[in-house]
Amino acid sequence: MSDLFAARSQMAISLAFHIIFAVIGVALPLMMVIAEARWLRTRDAAYLCLAKRWAKGTAILFAIGAVSGTVLSLELGLLWPHFMGLAGAAIGMPFSLEGFAFFTEAIFLGIYLYGWNRVSPAVHLLAGSIVAVSGVASAMFVCLVNGWMNTPVGFRLVNGQFIDINVWKALNNPAGLPEAIHMILAAYCAAGFATAGIHALLALRDRSNRFHRHAIAIALLVGGSAAVLQAVSGDALARVTAVNQPTKLAAMEGDFVTRSGAPLRIGGLPDVRTRQTKYAIEIPYGLSILAFHSPKSTVDGLDKTPRNEWPNVLVVHIAFQIMVGIGTLLMGVSLLAAWLARKRRLTDNYRFLQLLVLCSPLGFVALEAGWTVTEVGRQPWIIYHILRTSEAVTTMPGLTTPLVLFTCLYLVLAVIVIWLMTSHVIASPTEKEIQSVAGNEVLHAHA
């Protein structure tokens, strides 16, 4: 195994693991705050019990995410010193802002967890809201950095060095904001559907438990709304990619030939040797409309790019198809959920609850596929058209050893998380326990 492959594999494993906790840290606090707000408005004890249950889950996953995020920060410096040495001055600001958002989230999560009955309800709800906003801000700053790697701006390159760096212009790179919006919506969608699926499974065992009915309604409000909005954000991001990274778009679609009126492909297997995408269903003019909102627009194919600058076309294309396919499915389920909610049959339909259980992991599958498209589609560049990944990797030998060690660390953390969350989620609160939680809250409020 080459050191470059080991370094890339280590980053891929670290990102794939960390992103799960990152997106839950973005979405679960919002659901937690909605549940508490519903408790304050309706005094339905199930909402209070739900808010407290989700708060504990947020704390567990925040702790694990802090560990995996720290590892990622170390890996950026240890594995990619040439990248950090060149780009550090341009991306240091958003990374520092991400750290500020992280610490803000940690502080107010502590207030939220330990502030029950110690601060006023309004202050407590505000603390939870700050946790939710800080999680979004943290994700946004990371995506702005990634957007800069895809569309680097805000500097002049002289003799291989960045000069005249404008940090704010770098932050305002073309891909940054569309990526951030797409990622935040993906976080809400993945965590929302996962949460709805877990509570749907428990609701199938205990159909009369209103705790799970409320949980499903809130989770689908968050996840379903995001799934529908993803179509809009995906369209905006596709147009940014078409203009700024045409090679990535060509790989996503398995499009080897530059043409006007390019078709949109559903499925298919790109064959780099024959430069054809076999077995695909083609929608005439679809890609031209998607990329430039005009059926006759010319879309660059892979033939416009030297062969040694192509990403892994098969991997990018399949990952993109998985992401779009799952996104379309979840959008359909979301619209079905909205119709059932209007009929007041959202949690009474046995088949729909089963469907939610089946859909519960799909948001995370789409999320991992989307990051595969983003990162593999940029290759062989770590900074697009400026620094190759092979030039950024450390010269330190023996990178297989940290790859094995960190992978083992992630496996141990995964076992701990599964054990903690299973014991936390598996027991459904009874009506007596729900009322007990509310009773304690009222007693403390009067005291």
Coordinates of C-alpha atoms in Angstrom, one line a residue:
M1 CA 0.0 0.0 0.0
S2 CA 1.4 3.4 -1.0
D3 CA 1.7 6.2 1.5
L4 CA -0.6 8.3 -0.7
F5 CA -3.3 5.7 -0.7
A6 CA -2.9 5.1 3.0
A7 CA -3.2 8.8 3.7
R8 CA -6.3 9.2 1.5
S9 CA -7.9 6.1 3.0
Q10 CA -7.3 7.4 6.6
M11 CA -8.9 10.7 5.7
A12 CA -11.8 8.9 4.0
I13 CA -12.5 6.7 7.0
S14 CA -12.2 9.6 9.4
L15 CA -14.6 11.8 7.5
A16 CA -17.1 9.0 6.9
F17 CA -17.1 8.3 10.6
H18 CA -17.1 11.9 11.9
I19 CA -19.8 13.1 9.5
I20 CA -22.4 10.9 11.1
F21 CA -22.0 12.6 14.4
A22 CA -21.5 16.0 12.9
V23 CA -24.9 15.9 11.1
I24 CA -26.7 14.6 14.1
G25 CA -25.2 17.5 16.1
V26 CA -26.7 19.8 13.5
A27 CA -30.2 18.3 13.4
L28 CA -31.0 16.8 16.8
P29 CA -30.7 20.0 18.8
L30 CA -33.3 21.6 16.5
M31 CA -35.7 18.7 17.2
M32 CA -35.0 19.0 20.9
V33 CA -35.9 22.7 20.9
I34 CA -39.1 22.1 18.9
A35 CA -40.1 19.5 21.4
E36 CA -39.5 21.8 24.4
A37 CA -41.3 24.6 22.6
R38 CA -44.3 22.3 22.1
W39 CA -44.1 21.4 25.8
L40 CA -44.2 25.1 26.9
R41 CA -47.1 25.8 24.6
T42 CA -49.3 22.7 25.2
R43 CA -48.0 21.3 28.5
D44 CA -48.2 17.9 27.0
A45 CA -45.8 15.9 29.1
A46 CA -44.8 13.7 26.2
Y47 CA -43.1 16.6 24.6
L48 CA -41.1 17.4 27.8
C49 CA -40.0 13.7 28.1
L50 CA -39.0 13.8 24.4
A51 CA -36.9 17.0 24.8
K52 CA -35.0 15.5 27.7
R53 CA -34.5 12.2 25.9
W54 CA -33.1 13.9 22.8
A55 CA -31.0 16.2 24.9
K56 CA -29.2 13.2 26.5
G57 CA -28.7 11.7 23.0
T58 CA -27.3 15.0 21.8
A59 CA -24.8 15.0 24.7
I60 CA -23.6 11.4 24.0
L61 CA -23.1 12.0 20.3
F62 CA -21.5 15.5 20.9
A63 CA -18.9 13.8 23.0
I64 CA -18.0 11.2 20.4
G65 CA -18.1 13.8 17.7
A66 CA -15.6 15.9 19.6
V67 CA -13.2 13.0 19.7
S68 CA -13.5 12.2 16.0
G69 CA -13.3 15.9 15.1
T70 CA -10.1 16.3 17.0
V71 CA -8.6 13.4 15.2
L72 CA -9.5 15.0 11.9
S73 CA -7.8 18.2 12.9
L74 CA -4.6 16.3 13.7
E75 CA -4.8 14.4 10.4
L76 CA -4.9 17.6 8.4
G77 CA -1.6 18.7 9.8
L78 CA 0.1 15.4 10.0
L79 CA -1.0 13.8 6.7
W80 CA -1.2 17.0 4.5
P81 CA 1.5 19.4 5.7
H82 CA 2.1 20.9 2.2
F83 CA -1.6 21.6 1.9
M84 CA -1.8 23.3 5.3
G85 CA 1.4 25.2 4.7
L86 CA 0.1 26.6 1.4
A87 CA -3.5 27.1 2.2
G88 CA -3.4 27.8 6.0
A89 CA -3.4 31.6 5.6
A90 CA -6.5 31.5 3.4
I91 CA -8.6 28.9 5.3
G92 CA -7.4 29.6 8.9
M93 CA -10.2 32.1 9.5
P94 CA -13.1 29.8 8.8
F95 CA -11.4 27.0 10.8
S96 CA -11.1 29.4 13.7
L97 CA -14.7 30.4 13.4
E98 CA -15.7 26.8 13.3
G99 CA -13.8 26.3 16.6
F100 CA -15.6 29.3 18.1
A101 CA -19.0 27.8 17.0
F102 CA -18.0 24.4 18.5
F103 CA -17.1 25.9 21.9
T104 CA -20.3 28.0 21.9
E105 CA -22.3 24.8 21.2
A106 CA -20.5 23.0 24.1
I107 CA -21.1 25.8 26.6
F108 CA -24.8 26.2 25.9
L109 CA -25.3 22.5 25.7
G110 CA -24.0 22.3 29.2
I111 CA -26.5 25.1 30.3
Y112 CA -29.3 23.2 28.5
L113 CA -28.5 19.9 30.1
Y114 CA -28.0 21.2 33.7
G115 CA -30.3 24.2 33.5
W116 CA -33.6 22.4 33.9
N117 CA -35.4 23.9 36.9
R118 CA -32.3 26.2 37.4
V119 CA -33.0 28.9 34.8
S120 CA -36.3 30.3 33.5
P121 CA -38.1 28.4 30.7
A122 CA -37.4 31.2 28.3
V123 CA -33.6 31.2 29.1
H124 CA -33.5 27.4 28.9
L125 CA -35.2 27.4 25.5
L126 CA -32.8 30.1 24.3
A127 CA -29.8 28.0 25.4
G128 CA -31.2 25.1 23.3
S129 CA -31.7 27.4 20.4
I130 CA -28.1 28.6 20.6
V131 CA -27.0 25.0 20.6
A132 CA -29.0 24.4 17.4
V133 CA -27.7 27.6 15.7
S134 CA -24.0 26.9 16.7
G135 CA -24.2 23.4 15.2
V136 CA -25.4 24.9 11.9
A137 CA -22.7 27.5 12.0
S138 CA -20.0 24.9 12.6
A139 CA -21.1 22.9 9.6
M140 CA -21.3 26.0 7.5
F141 CA -17.7 27.1 8.2
V142 CA -16.4 23.6 7.3
C143 CA -18.3 23.6 4.1
L144 CA -17.0 27.1 3.2
V145 CA -13.5 25.6 3.5
N146 CA -14.4 22.7 1.3
G147 CA -16.0 25.0 -1.1
W148 CA -12.8 27.0 -1.3
M149 CA -10.9 23.8 -2.1
N150 CA -13.3 23.2 -5.0
T151 CA -13.3 26.9 -6.2
P152 CA -10.3 28.6 -4.7
V153 CA -10.4 32.5 -4.8
G154 CA -9.1 35.4 -2.7
F155 CA -5.4 35.3 -3.4
R156 CA -2.7 35.6 -6.1
L157 CA -0.4 32.7 -6.8
V158 CA 3.2 33.8 -7.3
N159 CA 6.1 31.3 -7.5
G160 CA 3.9 28.6 -5.9
Q161 CA 2.9 30.8 -2.9
F162 CA -0.3 32.6 -2.0
I163 CA 0.1 36.4 -1.7
D164 CA -2.4 39.3 -1.3
I165 CA -4.8 37.0 0.5
N166 CA -8.3 38.3 1.0
V167 CA -9.8 36.0 3.7
W168 CA -13.3 37.3 3.3
K169 CA -13.3 36.8 -0.5
A170 CA -12.0 33.3 0.1
L171 CA -14.9 32.7 2.5
N172 CA -17.3 34.0 -0.2
N173 CA -16.1 31.5 -2.8
P174 CA -18.5 30.4 -5.5
A175 CA -19.1 26.8 -4.2
G176 CA -19.1 27.6 -0.4
L177 CA -22.6 28.8 0.3
P178 CA -24.4 26.4 -2.1
E179 CA -22.4 23.5 -0.5
A180 CA -23.2 24.7 3.0
I181 CA -26.9 24.9 2.3
H182 CA -26.9 21.5 0.6
M183 CA -25.0 20.0 3.5
I184 CA -27.1 21.5 6.3
L185 CA -30.3 20.3 4.5
A186 CA -28.8 16.9 4.1
A187 CA -28.0 16.8 7.9
Y188 CA -31.6 17.7 8.7
C189 CA -32.9 15.1 6.2
A190 CA -30.6 12.2 7.4
A191 CA -31.0 12.8 11.1
G192 CA -34.7 13.5 10.8
F193 CA -35.5 10.3 8.9
A194 CA -33.2 8.2 11.1
T195 CA -35.0 9.5 14.2
A196 CA -38.4 9.0 12.6
G197 CA -37.5 5.4 11.6
I198 CA -36.3 4.5 15.1
H199 CA -39.5 5.8 16.8
A200 CA -41.6 4.2 14.0
L201 CA -40.0 0.8 14.9
L202 CA -40.8 1.4 18.6
A203 CA -44.3 2.6 17.7
L204 CA -45.0 -0.6 15.9
R205 CA -44.5 -2.4 19.2
D206 CA -46.5 0.1 21.2
R207 CA -49.1 1.7 19.0
S208 CA -50.8 3.7 21.8
N209 CA -47.7 5.4 23.0
R210 CA -48.0 9.2 22.2
F211 CA -44.3 9.7 23.0
H212 CA -43.4 8.0 19.7
R213 CA -46.2 9.7 17.8
H214 CA -45.0 13.1 18.8
A215 CA -41.4 12.1 18.0
I216 CA -42.3 10.9 14.5
A217 CA -44.2 14.1 13.7
I218 CA -41.3 16.4 14.8
A219 CA -38.6 14.3 13.1
L220 CA -40.6 14.3 9.8
L221 CA -41.2 18.0 10.1
V222 CA -37.5 18.5 10.1
G223 CA -36.3 15.7 7.9
G224 CA -39.2 15.9 5.4
S225 CA -39.0 19.6 4.9
A226 CA -35.3 19.3 4.2
A227 CA -35.8 16.5 1.8
V228 CA -38.1 18.6 -0.3
L229 CA -35.9 21.7 -0.2
Q230 CA -32.9 19.5 -1.2
A231 CA -34.2 19.5 -4.8
V232 CA -33.8 23.3 -4.9
S233 CA -30.4 23.4 -3.3
G234 CA -29.2 20.5 -5.5
D235 CA -30.2 22.4 -8.6
A236 CA -28.2 25.5 -7.5
L237 CA -25.2 23.4 -6.6
A238 CA -25.3 21.6 -10.0
R239 CA -25.1 24.9 -11.8
V240 CA -22.1 26.1 -9.7
T241 CA -20.4 22.8 -10.5
A242 CA -21.1 23.1 -14.2
V243 CA -19.4 26.5 -14.3
N244 CA -16.5 25.9 -11.9
Q245 CA -15.8 22.2 -12.0
P246 CA -17.0 20.9 -15.4
T247 CA -14.8 17.8 -15.1
K248 CA -16.6 16.8 -11.9
L249 CA -20.0 17.2 -13.4
A250 CA -19.0 15.2 -16.4
A251 CA -17.8 12.4 -14.1
M252 CA -21.1 12.6 -12.1
E253 CA -23.1 12.1 -15.3
G254 CA -20.7 9.7 -17.0
D255 CA -20.5 12.2 -19.9
F256 CA -17.4 11.6 -22.0
V257 CA -18.3 13.8 -25.0
T258 CA -18.8 17.6 -25.1
R259 CA -22.1 18.4 -26.7
S260 CA -25.0 20.8 -26.8
G261 CA -28.4 19.4 -25.6
A262 CA -26.6 16.9 -23.4
P263 CA -28.8 14.2 -21.9
L264 CA -29.4 13.5 -18.3
R265 CA -28.5 9.9 -17.4
I266 CA -30.3 7.7 -14.8
G267 CA -28.2 4.7 -13.8
G268 CA -25.6 3.2 -16.1
L269 CA -22.0 2.1 -15.8
P270 CA -19.3 4.4 -17.3
D271 CA -16.6 2.5 -19.2
V272 CA -13.5 4.6 -19.3
R273 CA -11.8 2.3 -21.9
T274 CA -14.6 2.7 -24.5
R275 CA -15.7 6.1 -23.2
Q276 CA -19.3 5.1 -23.0
T277 CA -21.8 4.9 -20.2
K278 CA -23.7 1.6 -20.7
Y279 CA -27.2 0.6 -19.6
A280 CA -28.2 4.2 -18.7
I281 CA -31.6 5.7 -19.2
E282 CA -31.1 9.0 -21.0
I283 CA -33.4 12.0 -20.7
P284 CA -32.9 14.1 -23.8
Y285 CA -31.5 17.7 -23.1
G286 CA -31.8 16.9 -19.3
L287 CA -28.2 17.7 -18.4
S288 CA -28.2 21.0 -20.4
I289 CA -31.4 22.1 -18.6
L290 CA -30.0 21.1 -15.2
A291 CA -26.7 22.7 -15.7
F292 CA -27.6 25.9 -17.5
H293 CA -31.4 26.0 -17.6
S294 CA -31.4 25.8 -21.4
P295 CA -32.0 22.7 -23.6
K296 CA -29.5 23.7 -26.2
S297 CA -26.6 24.7 -23.9
T298 CA -23.2 23.0 -24.4
V299 CA -22.0 20.9 -21.5
D300 CA -18.3 20.0 -21.3
G301 CA -17.6 16.3 -21.3
L302 CA -14.5 14.5 -20.0
D303 CA -12.9 14.9 -23.5
K304 CA -12.2 18.5 -22.5
T305 CA -9.9 17.4 -19.7
P306 CA -6.5 15.6 -20.0
R307 CA -6.8 12.0 -19.1
N308 CA -4.4 12.2 -16.2
E309 CA -6.8 14.8 -14.5
W310 CA -9.9 12.6 -14.6
P311 CA -11.3 11.5 -11.2
N312 CA -12.4 7.9 -10.8
V313 CA -15.4 8.2 -13.1
L314 CA -17.1 5.0 -12.1
V315 CA -17.0 5.8 -8.3
V316 CA -18.2 9.4 -8.8
H317 CA -21.0 8.4 -11.1
I318 CA -22.4 5.6 -8.9
A319 CA -22.1 7.7 -5.8
F320 CA -24.0 10.5 -7.5
Q321 CA -26.7 8.1 -8.7
I322 CA -27.1 6.8 -5.1
M323 CA -27.4 10.2 -3.7
V324 CA -29.9 11.5 -6.2
G325 CA -31.9 8.2 -6.1
I326 CA -32.3 8.2 -2.3
G327 CA -33.0 12.0 -2.3
T328 CA -35.8 11.5 -4.7
L329 CA -37.2 8.6 -2.7
L330 CA -37.1 10.5 0.6
M331 CA -38.7 13.5 -1.1
G332 CA -41.6 11.2 -2.2
V333 CA -41.9 9.8 1.3
S334 CA -42.0 13.3 2.7
L335 CA -44.8 14.4 0.5
L336 CA -46.7 11.2 1.4
A337 CA -46.1 12.1 5.1
A338 CA -47.5 15.6 4.6
W339 CA -50.6 14.1 3.0
L340 CA -51.1 11.6 5.8
A341 CA -50.6 14.4 8.4
R342 CA -53.3 16.5 6.7
K343 CA -55.6 13.5 7.0
R344 CA -54.5 13.0 10.6
R345 CA -53.3 9.5 9.8
L346 CA -49.5 10.0 10.0
T347 CA -48.8 7.6 12.8
D348 CA -51.9 5.4 12.5
N349 CA -50.9 3.9 9.1
Y350 CA -49.1 0.6 9.8
R351 CA -47.6 0.4 6.3
F352 CA -46.3 3.9 6.5
L353 CA -44.6 3.2 9.8
Q354 CA -42.9 0.2 8.2
L355 CA -41.8 2.4 5.3
L356 CA -40.2 4.8 7.8
V357 CA -38.3 2.0 9.4
L358 CA -36.9 0.9 6.0
C359 CA -36.0 4.6 5.1
S360 CA -34.3 5.3 8.4
P361 CA -30.7 4.6 7.3
L362 CA -31.0 6.0 3.7
G363 CA -30.4 9.6 4.5
F364 CA -26.9 8.7 5.9
V365 CA -26.2 6.5 2.9
A366 CA -27.0 9.5 0.6
L367 CA -24.9 11.7 2.8
E368 CA -21.8 9.5 2.5
A369 CA -22.4 9.2 -1.2
G370 CA -22.6 12.9 -1.6
W371 CA -19.3 13.5 0.2
T372 CA -17.8 10.8 -2.1
V373 CA -18.9 12.8 -5.1
T374 CA -17.5 16.0 -3.6
E375 CA -14.1 14.6 -2.6
V376 CA -13.4 12.0 -5.2
G377 CA -14.8 14.2 -7.9
R378 CA -12.2 16.9 -7.2
Q379 CA -9.3 14.4 -7.6
P380 CA -6.5 14.5 -8.5
W381 CA -6.5 17.9 -6.9
I382 CA -6.7 18.8 -3.2
I383 CA -6.9 22.5 -4.2
Y384 CA -8.6 22.5 -7.6
H385 CA -6.2 23.2 -10.4
I386 CA -3.6 24.5 -7.9
L387 CA -2.2 21.7 -5.8
R388 CA -2.4 18.0 -6.5
T389 CA -3.2 15.5 -3.7
S390 CA 0.0 13.6 -4.4
E391 CA 2.0 16.8 -3.9
A392 CA 0.3 17.7 -0.6
V393 CA 0.9 14.4 1.3
T394 CA 3.5 14.1 4.0
T395 CA 6.9 12.6 3.2
M396 CA 6.8 10.6 6.5
P397 CA 7.0 6.9 5.7
G398 CA 4.9 4.1 7.3
L399 CA 1.5 5.7 7.0
T400 CA -0.1 2.3 7.1
T401 CA 0.5 2.1 10.8
P402 CA -1.6 5.2 11.8
L403 CA -4.3 4.0 9.3
V404 CA -4.7 0.8 11.2
L405 CA -4.5 2.4 14.6
F406 CA -7.1 5.1 13.9
T407 CA -9.4 2.6 12.2
C408 CA -9.3 0.5 15.3
L409 CA -10.1 3.6 17.4
Y410 CA -13.1 4.3 15.2
L411 CA -14.3 0.7 15.6
V412 CA -14.1 1.0 19.4
L413 CA -15.9 4.3 19.4
A414 CA -18.6 2.8 17.1
V415 CA -19.2 -0.1 19.6
I416 CA -19.4 2.4 22.5
V417 CA -21.9 4.6 20.6
I418 CA -24.1 1.6 19.6
W419 CA -24.1 0.4 23.2
L420 CA -24.9 3.7 24.7
M421 CA -27.6 4.7 22.2
T422 CA -29.2 1.3 22.2
S423 CA -29.6 1.4 26.0
H424 CA -30.8 5.0 25.7
V425 CA -33.3 4.5 23.0
I426 CA -34.6 1.0 23.3
A427 CA -36.9 1.5 26.4
S428 CA -40.1 3.4 25.6
P429 CA -41.3 5.6 28.5
T430 CA -44.7 4.5 29.9
E431 CA -47.5 6.9 30.4
K432 CA -46.8 6.8 34.1
E433 CA -43.1 7.7 33.5
I434 CA -44.1 10.6 31.2
Q435 CA -46.4 12.1 33.8
S436 CA -43.7 11.6 36.4
V437 CA -41.2 13.7 34.4
A438 CA -43.8 16.4 34.0
G439 CA -44.8 16.3 37.7
N440 CA -41.2 16.8 38.7
E441 CA -40.9 19.8 36.4
V442 CA -44.0 21.4 37.8
L443 CA -42.8 20.8 41.4
H444 CA -39.4 22.4 40.7
A445 CA -41.1 25.3 38.9
H446 CA -43.3 26.1 42.0
A447 CA -40.3 25.7 44.3

